[in-house]
Amino acid sequence: MEQETKREKVHHVFQKIYKRYDAMNSLISFNQHKTWRRKADELVAARPGDHIIDVCCGTGDWTMSLAEKVGAAGRVVGLDFSDNMLKIAKMKQAANQFEHVQLVNGDAMDLPYEDASFDRATIGFGLRNVPDYLTVLKEINRVLRPGGTLVCLETSQTKIPVYRQLYFIYFRFMMPILGKLFAGSYKEYAWLNESASKFPDQKTLSKLFEQAGFADISVRSLMGGIAAIHRGIKA
């Protein structure tokens, strides 16, 4: 798929599903996405006063979690290219009264920040939706300070026989049906299956981390490999 075509398609998807996005995440992951994010939070190891960017922040759940950890002395930027998704994030920011959170409509392929602007970076279930994975990883590396940490939580490719087939049957057939029944969005959730099925496995993504300039890369497999947390340090 051409990069611009993918960008337009993904933008349309998230502009449409934003109202039911959080509820659908809980439904299709059997509420596991919250547990996975807590595990990813442990690897981020955010500290009071840190400056963090949450790329492809969506409705802002991870952004707000990070804001709690850095405190008022810190700063968290949540960046996403869907203004509708950011509307939900802004409601969460207002509810939490987080003045140290900045929500930005921006492009993950061209982050609007100077080199070495952040101590840590996160991207949760967003990398698979960008036009070019390596470009985004390089951009995140660029805006991190030396020694800065990137934590990526994403779907992955399980290698377990039978389990792998069941996983793809669920994603290909059941998830779009659930999307139609509970969010009125069959085609949009069919796209999410497509983006997950084409996403690199854990080894391939680790190599992309290396190519982007990250070192000390670690991988934590989740639920038999259907999701994974990658962590890398900027050299």
C-alpha positions as MATLAB code, in Angstrom:
seq = 'MEQETKREKVHHVFQKIYKRYDAMNSLISFNQHKTWRRKADELVAARPGDHIIDVCCGTGDWTMSLAEKVGAAGRVVGLDFSDNMLKIAKMKQAANQFEHVQLVNGDAMDLPYEDASFDRATIGFGLRNVPDYLTVLKEINRVLRPGGTLVCLETSQTKIPVYRQLYFIYFRFMMPILGKLFAGSYKEYAWLNESASKFPDQKTLSKLFEQAGFADISVRSLMGGIAAIHRGIKA';
ca = [
       0.000    0.000    0.000;
       1.291    3.450   -0.911;
       2.317    5.436    2.157;
      -0.142    8.265    1.531;
      -2.962    5.823    0.816;
      -2.301    4.035    4.097;
      -2.162    7.320    5.974;
      -5.528    8.420    4.556;
      -7.126    5.050    5.283;
      -5.888    4.940    8.867;
      -6.940    8.542    9.439;
     -10.456    7.711    8.241;
     -10.600    4.650   10.520;
      -9.729    6.512   13.709;
     -11.778    9.571   12.856;
     -14.805    7.253   12.719;
     -14.282    4.820   15.617;
     -13.129    7.306   18.266;
     -16.371    7.343   20.295;
     -16.326    3.592   20.957;
     -12.578    3.074   20.754;
     -11.911    2.574   24.475;
     -14.880    0.259   24.994;
     -13.990   -1.782   21.906;
     -10.373   -2.134   23.049;
     -11.593   -3.700   26.270;
     -14.022   -5.940   24.424;
     -11.755   -7.312   21.694;
      -8.751   -7.792   24.016;
     -10.871   -9.278   26.828;
      -9.665   -6.303   28.888;
      -6.065   -7.502   28.629;
      -4.841   -4.253   27.059;
      -4.937   -2.596   30.491;
      -2.769   -5.317   32.031;
      -0.367   -5.104   29.102;
      -0.055   -1.345   29.491;
       0.720   -1.689   33.207;
       3.531   -4.075   32.320;
       4.777   -1.626   29.695;
       4.633    1.168   32.303;
       7.041   -0.836   34.467;
       9.568   -0.853   31.616;
       9.130    2.863   30.953;
      10.089    3.480   34.591;
       8.961    7.101   34.436;
      10.265    9.318   37.233;
       9.050   12.621   38.679;
      10.229   15.485   36.487;
      10.709   13.415   33.311;
       9.786   14.780   29.903;
       7.960   12.079   27.920;
       6.333   11.861   24.500;
       3.508    9.388   23.900;
       3.434    8.919   20.119;
       0.141    7.862   18.486;
      -1.489    8.528   21.838;
      -5.054    7.980   20.619;
      -7.584    8.649   23.377;
      -4.798    9.281   25.871;
      -4.977    6.456   28.419;
      -1.218    5.894   28.433;
      -0.591    9.636   28.282;
      -2.561   10.185   31.489;
      -0.895    7.244   33.222;
       2.508    8.712   32.418;
       1.371   12.144   33.613;
       0.585   10.693   37.031;
       4.102    9.307   37.303;
       6.061   12.373   36.191;
       4.018   14.733   38.351;
       3.602   18.462   37.953;
       7.374   18.923   37.706;
       7.410   16.797   34.563;
       5.891   17.121   31.121;
       4.025   14.683   28.917;
       3.209   15.251   25.259;
       0.509   13.106   23.694;
       0.729   13.241   19.905;
      -1.801   11.851   17.431;
      -2.976   12.728   13.923;
      -6.676   12.167   14.632;
      -8.318   15.229   16.135;
     -11.343   13.114   17.051;
      -9.218   10.741   19.112;
      -7.599   13.776   20.748;
     -11.044   15.097   21.715;
     -11.440   12.095   24.020;
      -7.906   12.545   25.345;
      -8.624   16.198   26.144;
     -11.689   15.176   28.153;
      -9.480   12.831   30.215;
      -6.897   15.565   30.662;
      -9.572   17.970   31.930;
     -11.028   15.349   34.275;
      -7.582   14.744   35.781;
      -6.641   18.456   35.767;
      -3.253   17.669   34.248;
      -1.803   21.033   33.312;
       1.559   19.391   32.549;
       0.045   17.393   29.664;
       0.123   18.797   26.144;
      -2.017   17.122   23.467;
      -0.805   17.748   19.932;
      -2.228   16.960   16.511;
       0.899   15.839   14.680;
       2.574   13.334   12.395;
       4.570   10.469   13.926;
       6.664   10.378   10.731;
       7.765   13.990   11.279;
       7.713   14.847   14.980;
       7.510   18.617   15.557;
      10.277   18.700   18.187;
      13.984   19.409   18.271;
      16.596   16.716   18.731;
      17.062   15.393   22.277;
      13.848   16.932   23.661;
      12.591   13.996   25.762;
      13.820   11.577   28.410;
      11.446    8.777   27.432;
       9.018    7.863   24.666;
       6.122    5.452   24.320;
       3.989    4.185   21.464;
       1.078    1.864   22.198;
      -0.821    0.010   19.466;
       0.055    2.761   17.033;
       3.224    1.692   15.233;
       1.382   -0.845   13.069;
      -0.803    1.953   11.694;
       1.933    4.293   10.444;
       3.007    4.382    6.778;
       6.622    3.437    7.557;
       7.694    1.773   10.818;
      11.404    2.559   10.532;
      10.848    6.248    9.802;
       8.787    6.603   12.984;
      11.351    4.734   15.083;
      14.113    6.972   13.732;
      12.057   10.076   14.521;
      11.484    8.892   18.075;
      15.199    8.162   18.425;
      15.986   11.657   17.176;
      13.836   13.449   19.767;
      15.137   11.320   22.658;
      18.115   12.411   24.705;
      21.155   10.090   24.771;
      20.290    7.245   27.135;
      16.574    7.879   26.631;
      14.138    4.993   26.606;
      11.555    3.942   24.026;
       8.858    1.440   25.018;
       6.597    0.078   22.291;
       3.495   -1.983   23.131;
       2.075   -3.632   20.043;
       0.344   -6.664   18.584;
       2.726   -9.368   17.409;
       2.905  -12.695   15.584;
       2.590  -15.759   17.767;
       4.495  -18.837   16.587;
       2.515  -21.423   18.568;
       0.780  -23.913   16.225;
      -3.038  -23.983   16.367;
      -3.021  -20.970   18.740;
      -1.659  -18.922   15.830;
      -4.450  -20.097   13.532;
      -7.132  -19.429   16.158;
      -5.694  -15.960   16.795;
      -5.872  -15.010   13.125;
      -9.366  -16.461   12.733;
     -10.488  -14.298   15.650;
      -8.826  -11.181   14.245;
      -9.974  -11.770   10.668;
     -13.577  -12.796   11.258;
     -14.721  -12.133   14.812;
     -13.203   -8.714   15.413;
     -14.924   -7.039   12.414;
     -18.241   -8.616   13.477;
     -17.807   -7.245   16.994;
     -16.943   -3.893   15.453;
     -20.188   -3.939   13.476;
     -22.346   -5.059   16.404;
     -20.963   -2.740   19.082;
     -19.523    0.194   17.121;
     -21.263    0.108   13.731;
     -17.854   -0.102   12.068;
     -17.294   -3.385   10.212;
     -14.827   -2.082    7.599;
     -12.815   -0.113   10.136;
     -12.269   -3.121   12.391;
     -11.491   -5.265    9.351;
      -8.666   -2.792    8.687;
      -7.327   -3.201   12.227;
      -7.085   -6.934   11.535;
      -5.187   -6.224    8.319;
      -2.723   -3.901   10.054;
      -2.089   -6.451   12.831;
      -1.628   -9.388   10.463;
       1.010   -7.517    8.444;
       2.938   -6.191   11.436;
       6.493   -7.558   11.942;
       7.189  -10.370   14.388;
       9.279   -9.756   17.501;
      12.673  -10.475   15.915;
      11.983   -8.315   12.880;
      10.794   -5.412   15.015;
      13.897   -5.733   17.197;
      16.035   -5.372   14.057;
      14.117   -2.245   13.114;
      14.863   -0.857   16.589;
      18.572   -1.496   15.922;
      18.409    0.174   12.514;
      16.765    3.197   14.110;
      19.697    3.597   16.530;
      18.501    1.821   19.659;
      20.652   -0.486   21.797;
      20.082   -2.837   24.761;
      16.845   -3.975   23.121;
      14.636   -6.256   25.180;
      11.357   -7.968   24.312;
       8.595   -9.109   26.628;
       6.156  -11.476   24.962;
       2.507  -11.320   26.070;
      -0.141  -14.046   25.970;
       1.927  -16.479   23.956;
       3.158  -13.847   21.541;
      -0.055  -12.203   20.321;
       1.342   -8.945   21.704;
       4.769   -7.791   22.826;
       6.596   -4.978   24.577;
       9.841   -3.825   22.942;
      12.202   -1.590   24.904;
      15.266    0.145   23.508;
      17.796    2.698   24.739;
      19.141    5.520   22.597;
      22.881    5.041   22.319;
];
